[in-house]
């Protein structure tokens, strides 16, 4: 990639982007958000996750973007679909969804070189009250993390906002996976931790692009990766949920690139 037009790097190796770059990220993020809107009606008991992935693959093609995950480190699908106690990186399969399942669908596209990375929770049929609470707390923790984004705050402030809220609800934050810088690359510095202490970590500056993508468990935070080398599950088999947005730091706060065009980010709004 010719990077003579790229903005400067901070001392922590975090790229600072221009106003034109924000527009590119907004367009890529909106393609991802539209796909996450449009897949919602296809989630129901009896559906398979590989059929959902097939539909997502078609939607990516129809959008004029390309999938960032097909071919990424040998991954072969346009989405990760993580059901119940799967924390992240669930591989679409012929396994059938059943009533009461909760699932995260994570899609990343590349449009004109810019990456749009987002995930949301979906539900199959009626779900138990404790699953509903987990999904709500996870969503709220992402939004509290985003509200801590403004120049002068630090990445530790984001992590602290998420962790303190989740733990106040007697749930736990996964430590083994984190958010990441992105832009014209999928995964760039910094690691965006979903736990931390106020005032620690790199300082946020206008023009930084990154994801926030907290994974929250009803039980303990520990995870393990299955023999397929992708699927991460909770060690104690407790339910796990995740939401992810791609955002940019503006002069006064943040811009969310992956906001739902239909206002459907939250599963109960479909
Ligand atoms: N979209 C995921 C993230 O949030 C990464 C998926 S990589 C894959 O960073 F290869 F598993 F698809
Ligand atoms: Co991500
Ligand atoms: Co993602």
Coordinates of C-alpha atoms and ligand atoms in Angstrom, one line a residue:
X1 CA 0.0 0.0 0.0
X2 CA 1.3 3.4 -0.9
X3 CA 1.2 5.3 2.3
X4 CA 2.6 8.7 1.3
X5 CA -0.9 10.1 1.9
X6 CA -1.3 8.6 5.3
X7 CA -1.4 10.8 8.4
X8 CA 1.4 10.8 11.0
X9 CA 1.9 8.2 13.8
X10 CA 1.9 9.1 17.5
X11 CA 4.8 7.9 19.7
X12 CA 2.6 4.9 20.5
X13 CA 2.4 4.0 16.8
X14 CA -1.3 5.1 16.5
X15 CA -2.1 6.7 13.1
X16 CA -3.8 10.1 13.0
X17 CA -6.3 10.5 10.1
X18 CA -7.6 13.4 8.1
X19 CA -11.2 14.6 7.5
X20 CA -11.2 12.8 4.1
X21 CA -10.3 9.7 5.9
X22 CA -13.3 10.1 8.3
X23 CA -15.5 10.1 5.2
X24 CA -13.9 6.9 3.9
X25 CA -14.5 5.2 7.2
X26 CA -18.0 6.4 7.4
X27 CA -18.8 4.9 4.0
X28 CA -17.2 1.5 4.9
X29 CA -18.8 1.5 8.3
X30 CA -22.3 2.1 6.8
X31 CA -21.9 -0.9 4.5
X32 CA -21.2 -3.1 7.5
X33 CA -24.0 -1.5 9.5
X34 CA -26.5 -2.0 6.7
X35 CA -25.6 -5.7 6.4
X36 CA -26.0 -6.1 10.2
X37 CA -29.5 -4.5 9.8
X38 CA -30.5 -6.7 6.9
X39 CA -29.4 -10.0 8.4
X40 CA -31.7 -9.5 11.5
X41 CA -34.9 -10.9 9.8
X42 CA -33.0 -14.1 8.9
X43 CA -32.2 -15.0 12.5
X44 CA -34.8 -17.4 13.9
X45 CA -35.0 -20.9 15.5
X46 CA -34.3 -23.5 12.8
X47 CA -31.9 -21.3 10.9
X48 CA -28.2 -22.4 10.5
X49 CA -25.3 -20.1 11.0
X50 CA -23.8 -21.1 7.7
X51 CA -27.0 -20.0 5.9
X52 CA -26.6 -16.6 7.7
X53 CA -23.0 -16.4 6.5
X54 CA -24.0 -17.3 3.0
X55 CA -26.6 -14.4 3.0
X56 CA -23.9 -12.1 4.5
X57 CA -21.4 -13.1 1.7
X58 CA -24.1 -12.2 -0.9
X59 CA -24.8 -8.9 0.8
X60 CA -21.1 -8.0 0.9
X61 CA -20.9 -8.8 -2.8
X62 CA -24.0 -6.8 -3.7
X63 CA -22.6 -3.8 -1.7
X64 CA -19.6 -3.3 -3.9
X65 CA -17.3 -3.9 -0.9
X66 CA -15.2 -7.0 -0.2
X67 CA -15.0 -9.2 2.9
X68 CA -12.0 -8.5 5.2
X69 CA -12.3 -11.8 6.9
X70 CA -12.3 -14.2 3.9
X71 CA -8.7 -15.2 3.5
X72 CA -7.6 -13.4 6.7
X73 CA -5.1 -15.7 8.4
X74 CA -6.8 -18.7 6.7
X75 CA -10.3 -17.8 7.9
X76 CA -12.9 -18.7 5.2
X77 CA -16.1 -16.9 6.0
X78 CA -17.6 -13.4 5.7
X79 CA -18.7 -13.4 9.3
X80 CA -18.0 -14.8 12.7
X81 CA -21.1 -16.1 14.4
X82 CA -20.7 -16.8 18.1
X83 CA -23.7 -18.6 19.8
X84 CA -24.4 -18.7 23.6
X85 CA -21.1 -19.6 25.4
X86 CA -19.0 -18.8 22.3
X87 CA -17.2 -15.6 23.2
X88 CA -16.0 -14.6 19.6
X89 CA -14.6 -16.0 16.3
X90 CA -17.4 -18.6 16.1
X91 CA -17.2 -20.3 12.7
X92 CA -20.5 -20.5 10.7
X93 CA -21.7 -24.2 10.5
X94 CA -24.6 -26.4 9.9
X95 CA -25.6 -26.2 13.5
X96 CA -29.2 -25.2 13.9
X97 CA -30.3 -22.2 16.0
X98 CA -32.8 -23.1 18.7
X99 CA -35.3 -20.9 20.6
X100 CA -33.6 -19.1 23.4
X101 CA -30.2 -18.9 21.7
X102 CA -28.3 -15.5 21.7
X103 CA -25.7 -14.9 19.0
X104 CA -23.2 -12.3 18.0
X105 CA -22.7 -11.6 14.3
X106 CA -19.4 -9.9 13.4
X107 CA -18.8 -8.5 9.9
X108 CA -15.8 -6.6 8.5
X109 CA -15.8 -5.2 5.0
X110 CA -13.3 -3.2 3.0
X111 CA -14.6 -0.4 0.8
X112 CA -12.2 1.8 -1.2
X113 CA -9.4 0.5 1.1
X114 CA -11.2 1.4 4.4
X115 CA -12.2 -1.2 7.0
X116 CA -15.7 -1.2 8.6
X117 CA -15.8 -3.6 11.6
X118 CA -18.9 -4.1 13.7
X119 CA -20.8 -6.7 15.6
X120 CA -24.2 -7.0 17.3
X121 CA -26.2 -9.5 19.3
X122 CA -29.3 -11.2 17.8
X123 CA -31.8 -13.5 19.5
X124 CA -33.6 -16.7 18.2
X125 CA -37.1 -16.6 19.5
X126 CA -37.8 -15.8 23.1
X127 CA -34.7 -15.7 25.3
X128 CA -34.4 -16.2 29.1
X129 CA -34.4 -13.1 31.3
X130 CA -30.7 -13.6 32.3
X131 CA -29.7 -13.7 28.7
X132 CA -31.6 -10.5 28.0
X133 CA -29.8 -8.8 30.9
X134 CA -26.4 -9.9 29.6
X135 CA -27.2 -8.5 26.2
X136 CA -28.4 -5.2 27.7
X137 CA -25.4 -4.8 30.0
X138 CA -23.0 -5.6 27.2
X139 CA -24.6 -3.0 24.9
X140 CA -24.7 -0.4 27.6
X141 CA -21.0 -1.1 28.4
X142 CA -20.0 -0.4 24.8
X143 CA -21.9 2.9 24.8
X144 CA -20.4 3.9 28.2
X145 CA -16.9 3.1 26.7
X146 CA -17.7 5.2 23.6
X147 CA -18.9 8.1 25.8
X148 CA -15.4 8.2 27.4
X149 CA -13.9 9.0 23.9
X150 CA -12.6 12.6 23.5
X151 CA -9.2 14.1 23.0
X152 CA -7.3 14.3 26.3
X153 CA -8.9 11.2 27.8
X154 CA -6.9 8.0 27.7
X155 CA -7.6 4.4 26.6
X156 CA -7.6 3.4 30.2
X157 CA -10.6 5.7 30.7
X158 CA -12.5 3.7 28.1
X159 CA -11.5 0.4 29.7
X160 CA -12.4 1.6 33.1
X161 CA -15.9 2.9 32.0
X162 CA -16.7 -0.6 30.6
X163 CA -15.2 -2.7 33.4
X164 CA -16.6 -0.7 36.3
X165 CA -20.1 -0.8 34.8
X166 CA -20.0 -4.6 33.9
X167 CA -18.7 -5.6 37.3
X168 CA -21.3 -3.4 39.1
X169 CA -23.8 -5.7 37.3
X170 CA -22.0 -8.8 38.7
X171 CA -20.9 -9.8 35.2
X172 CA -17.3 -10.1 33.9
X173 CA -15.2 -8.6 31.2
X174 CA -13.2 -10.9 28.9
X175 CA -9.4 -10.1 29.1
X176 CA -8.1 -12.4 26.3
X177 CA -9.5 -10.3 23.4
X178 CA -9.5 -6.6 22.8
X179 CA -10.5 -3.9 20.4
X180 CA -7.9 -2.5 17.9
X181 CA -6.9 0.4 15.8
X182 CA -8.1 0.2 12.2
X183 CA -8.4 2.3 9.1
X184 CA -6.7 1.2 5.9
X185 CA -5.6 -1.9 7.9
X186 CA -7.7 -4.4 9.8
X187 CA -5.8 -4.6 13.1
X188 CA -3.4 -1.8 14.0
X189 CA -2.1 -0.3 17.3
X190 CA -3.3 0.2 19.9
X191 CA -4.9 -2.8 21.7
X192 CA -8.1 -1.3 23.1
X193 CA -8.6 -3.1 26.4
X194 CA -12.1 -3.3 27.9
X195 CA -10.8 -3.0 31.4
X196 CA -8.3 -0.6 33.0
X197 CA -7.6 2.3 35.3
X198 CA -8.5 5.9 34.7
X199 CA -5.8 8.1 33.2
X200 CA -3.6 5.1 32.1
X201 CA -2.6 4.1 28.6
X202 CA -2.1 6.3 25.5
X203 CA -3.9 9.6 25.3
X204 CA -6.7 9.9 22.8
X205 CA -6.1 12.4 19.9
X206 CA -8.3 13.7 17.1
X207 CA -8.0 11.5 14.0
X208 CA -7.5 8.1 15.8
X209 CA -9.6 5.3 14.5
X210 CA -10.3 2.2 16.5
X211 CA -12.9 -0.4 17.5
X212 CA -14.4 -0.9 21.0
X213 CA -15.8 -4.4 21.2
X214 CA -16.4 -5.6 24.8
X215 CA -17.1 -9.3 25.4
X216 CA -19.0 -9.8 28.7
X217 CA -19.7 -13.1 30.4
X218 CA -22.4 -14.0 32.9
X219 CA -19.8 -16.1 34.8
X220 CA -16.1 -16.0 35.0
X221 CA -13.9 -14.1 32.4
X222 CA -11.6 -16.9 31.4
X223 CA -11.8 -18.2 27.8
X224 CA -10.2 -21.0 25.8
X225 CA -9.8 -21.6 22.1
X226 CA -11.2 -24.8 20.6
X227 CA -9.2 -27.3 18.4
X228 CA -10.4 -25.5 15.3
X229 CA -7.9 -22.7 16.4
X230 CA -10.7 -20.0 16.1
X231 CA -13.7 -20.6 18.3
X232 CA -13.2 -19.0 21.7
X233 CA -15.5 -20.1 24.5
X234 CA -16.0 -19.4 28.1
X235 CA -14.1 -21.9 30.3
X236 CA -17.1 -22.2 32.7
X237 CA -19.6 -22.5 29.8
X238 CA -21.4 -19.4 30.9
X239 CA -23.2 -17.2 28.4
X240 CA -21.2 -14.5 26.6
X241 CA -22.2 -11.4 24.6
X242 CA -20.4 -8.8 22.5
X243 CA -21.1 -5.5 20.7
X244 CA -18.6 -3.7 18.5
X245 CA -18.5 -0.3 16.8
X246 CA -15.7 1.3 14.7
X247 CA -15.2 4.9 15.8
X248 CA -13.1 7.9 15.2
X249 CA -11.9 10.6 17.7
X250 CA -13.1 14.0 16.7
X251 CA -12.1 17.5 18.0
X252 CA -14.8 17.3 20.7
X253 CA -15.6 13.6 21.1
X254 CA -16.3 10.8 18.7
X255 CA -17.9 9.7 15.5
X256 CA -19.5 6.2 15.3
X257 CA -18.9 4.9 11.8
X258 CA -21.0 1.8 12.1
X259 CA -24.2 3.2 13.5
X260 CA -27.3 1.4 12.3
X261 CA -29.0 3.3 9.4
X262 CA -32.3 1.8 10.7
X263 CA -31.6 2.4 14.3
X264 CA -31.6 -1.4 14.9
X265 CA -28.3 -1.8 16.7
X266 CA -30.0 -3.3 19.7
X267 CA -31.7 -6.7 19.4
X268 CA -34.9 -5.7 21.1
X269 CA -35.4 -2.9 18.5
X270 CA -35.9 -5.2 15.5
Ligands
LIG1 N1 -14.0 -8.8 13.2 C1 -13.2 -9.4 14.2 C2 -12.7 -8.2 15.0 O1 -13.5 -7.6 15.6 C3 -12.0 -10.1 13.6 C4 -12.4 -11.4 12.9 S1 -11.1 -12.1 12.2 C5 -11.7 -13.5 11.6 O2 -11.6 -7.9 15.1 F1 -10.8 -14.0 10.8 F2 -12.0 -14.3 12.6 F3 -12.8 -13.3 10.9
LIG2 CO1 -12.8 -5.7 15.6
LIG3 CO1 -15.3 -7.4 14.4

